[in-house]
Amino acid sequence: MKKSLIAATALLISITACAQETIKLPTPDRAKATMSVMDALNQRQSIRRFSDRALTDDQLSLLLWAANGVNRADGRRTAPTAMNRQDIQVYVCRQDGAFLYDAKANALQRVSSQDLRPHVAGSRQPFAKEAPVCLVIVSDQRQFGPQGSADFGRIDAGYVSQNIYLAATAMGLGTVARAMMDREPLVKGLGLVPEQLLLLNHPVGYVK
Ligand SMILES: Cc1cc2nc3c(=O)[nH]c(=O)nc-3n(C[C@H](O)[C@H](O)[C@H](O)COP(=O)(O)O)c2cc1C
């Protein structure tokens, strides 16, 4: 009885620690990617061959900031959202677990200690799990009130997706927007609630 109580307490502590872990990201340094927007547009393309070379924290920080970071003192973002509802959430899946990008704090909040990239990739496009980082774009419909707005959510996700394409290109990295993923295990792994629409994912890495 006493042993099982200790085991249960230890489990609870480890679950709580996992849920609360926050990793502070370095300040995004835009000087690390100086390609012009016009050149990035000219070079943008979908890449489906990734090396397993890891991204640095500096690269991840800049990529996430470009995707959906805060770019003004009032908290608005690099990507627009309908009525400024800021419904888009970006999750980061990598070997050491899955994290929610907290744009205001410039930090990652751990949501899982599992490598969810195989679920992001799905069985039909296994190349995606070779990328060191898979970004997952979600629209939190609660930001639009009780009715939600799936249309606005999908449109808002598109801007973030294009930001990721352009930032990856400017940083010498490759990516592809993907609607394909194993949704059920991914929803479970990320701990999403029904109001959080799982819309797109982006494997990002060096081109193989
Ligand atoms: C909404 C959306 C969903 C997509 N889903 C996938 C996908 O599941 N798998 C994939 O390999 N590419 C996917 N793509 C990438 C397109 O296939 C790609 O953009 C298109 O072939 C044009 O190629 P380009 O991006 O190199 O111009 C998707 C693109 C968009 C915009």
PDB file of N, CA, C and O and ligand atoms in Angstrom, residues 44-46 48 125 127 165 176-180 200, ligand 1:
ATOM      1  N   ARG A  44      11.610  30.190 -52.886  1.00  0.00           N
ATOM      2  CA  ARG A  44      10.686  29.340 -52.122  1.00  0.00           C
ATOM      3  C   ARG A  44      10.238  28.133 -52.931  1.00  0.00           C
ATOM      4  O   ARG A  44       9.877  28.235 -54.088  1.00  0.00           O
ATOM      5  N   GLN A  45      10.285  26.989 -52.313  1.00  0.00           N
ATOM      6  CA  GLN A  45       9.812  25.748 -52.946  1.00  0.00           C
ATOM      7  C   GLN A  45       9.592  24.715 -51.853  1.00  0.00           C
ATOM      8  O   GLN A  45      10.102  24.855 -50.747  1.00  0.00           O
ATOM      9  N   SER A  46       8.827  23.699 -52.175  1.00  0.00           N
ATOM     10  CA  SER A  46       8.616  22.617 -51.203  1.00  0.00           C
ATOM     11  C   SER A  46       9.764  21.627 -51.286  1.00  0.00           C
ATOM     12  O   SER A  46      10.145  21.199 -52.372  1.00  0.00           O
ATOM     13  N   ARG A  48      11.339  17.958 -49.797  1.00  0.00           N
ATOM     14  CA  ARG A  48      10.919  16.694 -49.168  1.00  0.00           C
ATOM     15  C   ARG A  48      12.097  15.752 -48.919  1.00  0.00           C
ATOM     16  O   ARG A  48      11.931  14.542 -48.857  1.00  0.00           O
ATOM     17  N   GLN A 125       4.156   9.428 -45.859  1.00  0.00           N
ATOM     18  CA  GLN A 125       5.258  10.342 -46.181  1.00  0.00           C
ATOM     19  C   GLN A 125       6.331  10.287 -45.086  1.00  0.00           C
ATOM     20  O   GLN A 125       6.577  11.276 -44.381  1.00  0.00           O
ATOM     21  N   PHE A 127       9.387  10.574 -45.070  1.00  0.00           N
ATOM     22  CA  PHE A 127      10.510  11.530 -45.149  1.00  0.00           C
ATOM     23  C   PHE A 127      10.389  12.619 -44.084  1.00  0.00           C
ATOM     24  O   PHE A 127      11.391  13.163 -43.615  1.00  0.00           O
ATOM     25  N   TYR A 165       7.771  29.064 -44.751  1.00  0.00           N
ATOM     26  CA  TYR A 165       8.453  28.828 -46.034  1.00  0.00           C
ATOM     27  C   TYR A 165       9.528  29.898 -46.276  1.00  0.00           C
ATOM     28  O   TYR A 165      10.667  29.596 -46.628  1.00  0.00           O
ATOM     29  N   VAL A 176       8.268  21.959 -46.181  1.00  0.00           N
ATOM     30  CA  VAL A 176       7.085  21.751 -47.019  1.00  0.00           C
ATOM     31  C   VAL A 176       5.847  21.850 -46.124  1.00  0.00           C
ATOM     32  O   VAL A 176       5.852  21.330 -45.001  1.00  0.00           O
ATOM     33  N   ALA A 177       4.831  22.537 -46.617  1.00  0.00           N
ATOM     34  CA  ALA A 177       3.546  22.575 -45.901  1.00  0.00           C
ATOM     35  C   ALA A 177       2.859  21.242 -46.133  1.00  0.00           C
ATOM     36  O   ALA A 177       2.808  20.765 -47.267  1.00  0.00           O
ATOM     37  N   ARG A 178       2.316  20.649 -45.070  1.00  0.00           N
ATOM     38  CA  ARG A 178       1.670  19.345 -45.224  1.00  0.00           C
ATOM     39  C   ARG A 178       0.351  19.303 -44.453  1.00  0.00           C
ATOM     40  O   ARG A 178       0.305  19.628 -43.260  1.00  0.00           O
ATOM     41  N   ALA A 179      -0.688  18.850 -45.164  1.00  0.00           N
ATOM     42  CA  ALA A 179      -1.952  18.588 -44.474  1.00  0.00           C
ATOM     43  C   ALA A 179      -1.987  17.143 -43.988  1.00  0.00           C
ATOM     44  O   ALA A 179      -2.778  16.790 -43.115  1.00  0.00           O
ATOM     45  N   MET A 180      -1.111  16.333 -44.593  1.00  0.00           N
ATOM     46  CA  MET A 180      -1.077  14.907 -44.242  1.00  0.00           C
ATOM     47  C   MET A 180      -0.432  14.703 -42.871  1.00  0.00           C
ATOM     48  O   MET A 180       0.609  15.297 -42.588  1.00  0.00           O
ATOM     49  N   LEU A 200      -2.080  22.146 -40.274  1.00  0.00           N
ATOM     50  CA  LEU A 200      -0.943  21.931 -41.164  1.00  0.00           C
ATOM     51  C   LEU A 200       0.286  21.555 -40.347  1.00  0.00           C
ATOM     52  O   LEU A 200       0.345  21.852 -39.149  1.00  0.00           O
TER      53      LEU A 200
HETATM   54  C1  LIG B   1      -2.744  23.336 -47.777  1.00  0.00           C
HETATM   55  C2  LIG B   1      -1.574  22.562 -48.329  1.00  0.00           C
HETATM   56  C3  LIG B   1      -1.442  21.216 -48.015  1.00  0.00           C
HETATM   57  C4  LIG B   1      -0.343  20.483 -48.489  1.00  0.00           C
HETATM   58  N1  LIG B   1      -0.182  19.188 -48.099  1.00  0.00           N
HETATM   59  C5  LIG B   1       0.910  18.506 -48.507  1.00  0.00           C
HETATM   60  C6  LIG B   1       1.141  17.185 -48.029  1.00  0.00           C
HETATM   61  O1  LIG B   1       0.381  16.636 -47.224  1.00  0.00           O
HETATM   62  N2  LIG B   1       2.246  16.549 -48.456  1.00  0.00           N
HETATM   63  C7  LIG B   1       3.136  17.124 -49.325  1.00  0.00           C
HETATM   64  O2  LIG B   1       4.134  16.487 -49.677  1.00  0.00           O
HETATM   65  N3  LIG B   1       2.952  18.384 -49.789  1.00  0.00           N
HETATM   66  C8  LIG B   1       1.861  19.089 -49.396  1.00  0.00           C
HETATM   67  N4  LIG B   1       1.680  20.378 -49.819  1.00  0.00           N
HETATM   68  C9  LIG B   1       2.688  21.026 -50.679  1.00  0.00           C
HETATM   69  C10 LIG B   1       2.207  21.134 -52.124  1.00  0.00           C
HETATM   70  O3  LIG B   1       2.158  19.846 -52.701  1.00  0.00           O
HETATM   71  C11 LIG B   1       3.152  22.063 -52.897  1.00  0.00           C
HETATM   72  O4  LIG B   1       3.076  23.356 -52.352  1.00  0.00           O
HETATM   73  C12 LIG B   1       2.787  22.110 -54.360  1.00  0.00           C
HETATM   74  O5  LIG B   1       3.071  20.872 -54.997  1.00  0.00           O
HETATM   75  C13 LIG B   1       3.550  23.201 -55.113  1.00  0.00           C
HETATM   76  O6  LIG B   1       4.954  23.015 -54.963  1.00  0.00           O
HETATM   77  P1  LIG B   1       5.883  24.194 -54.394  1.00  0.00           P
HETATM   78  O7  LIG B   1       5.483  24.445 -52.980  1.00  0.00           O
HETATM   79  O8  LIG B   1       7.286  23.667 -54.511  1.00  0.00           O
HETATM   80  O9  LIG B   1       5.642  25.394 -55.239  1.00  0.00           O
HETATM   81  C14 LIG B   1       0.613  21.116 -49.335  1.00  0.00           C
HETATM   82  C15 LIG B   1       0.471  22.477 -49.638  1.00  0.00           C
HETATM   83  C16 LIG B   1      -0.589  23.196 -49.124  1.00  0.00           C
HETATM   84  C17 LIG B   1      -0.671  24.684 -49.427  1.00  0.00           C
END
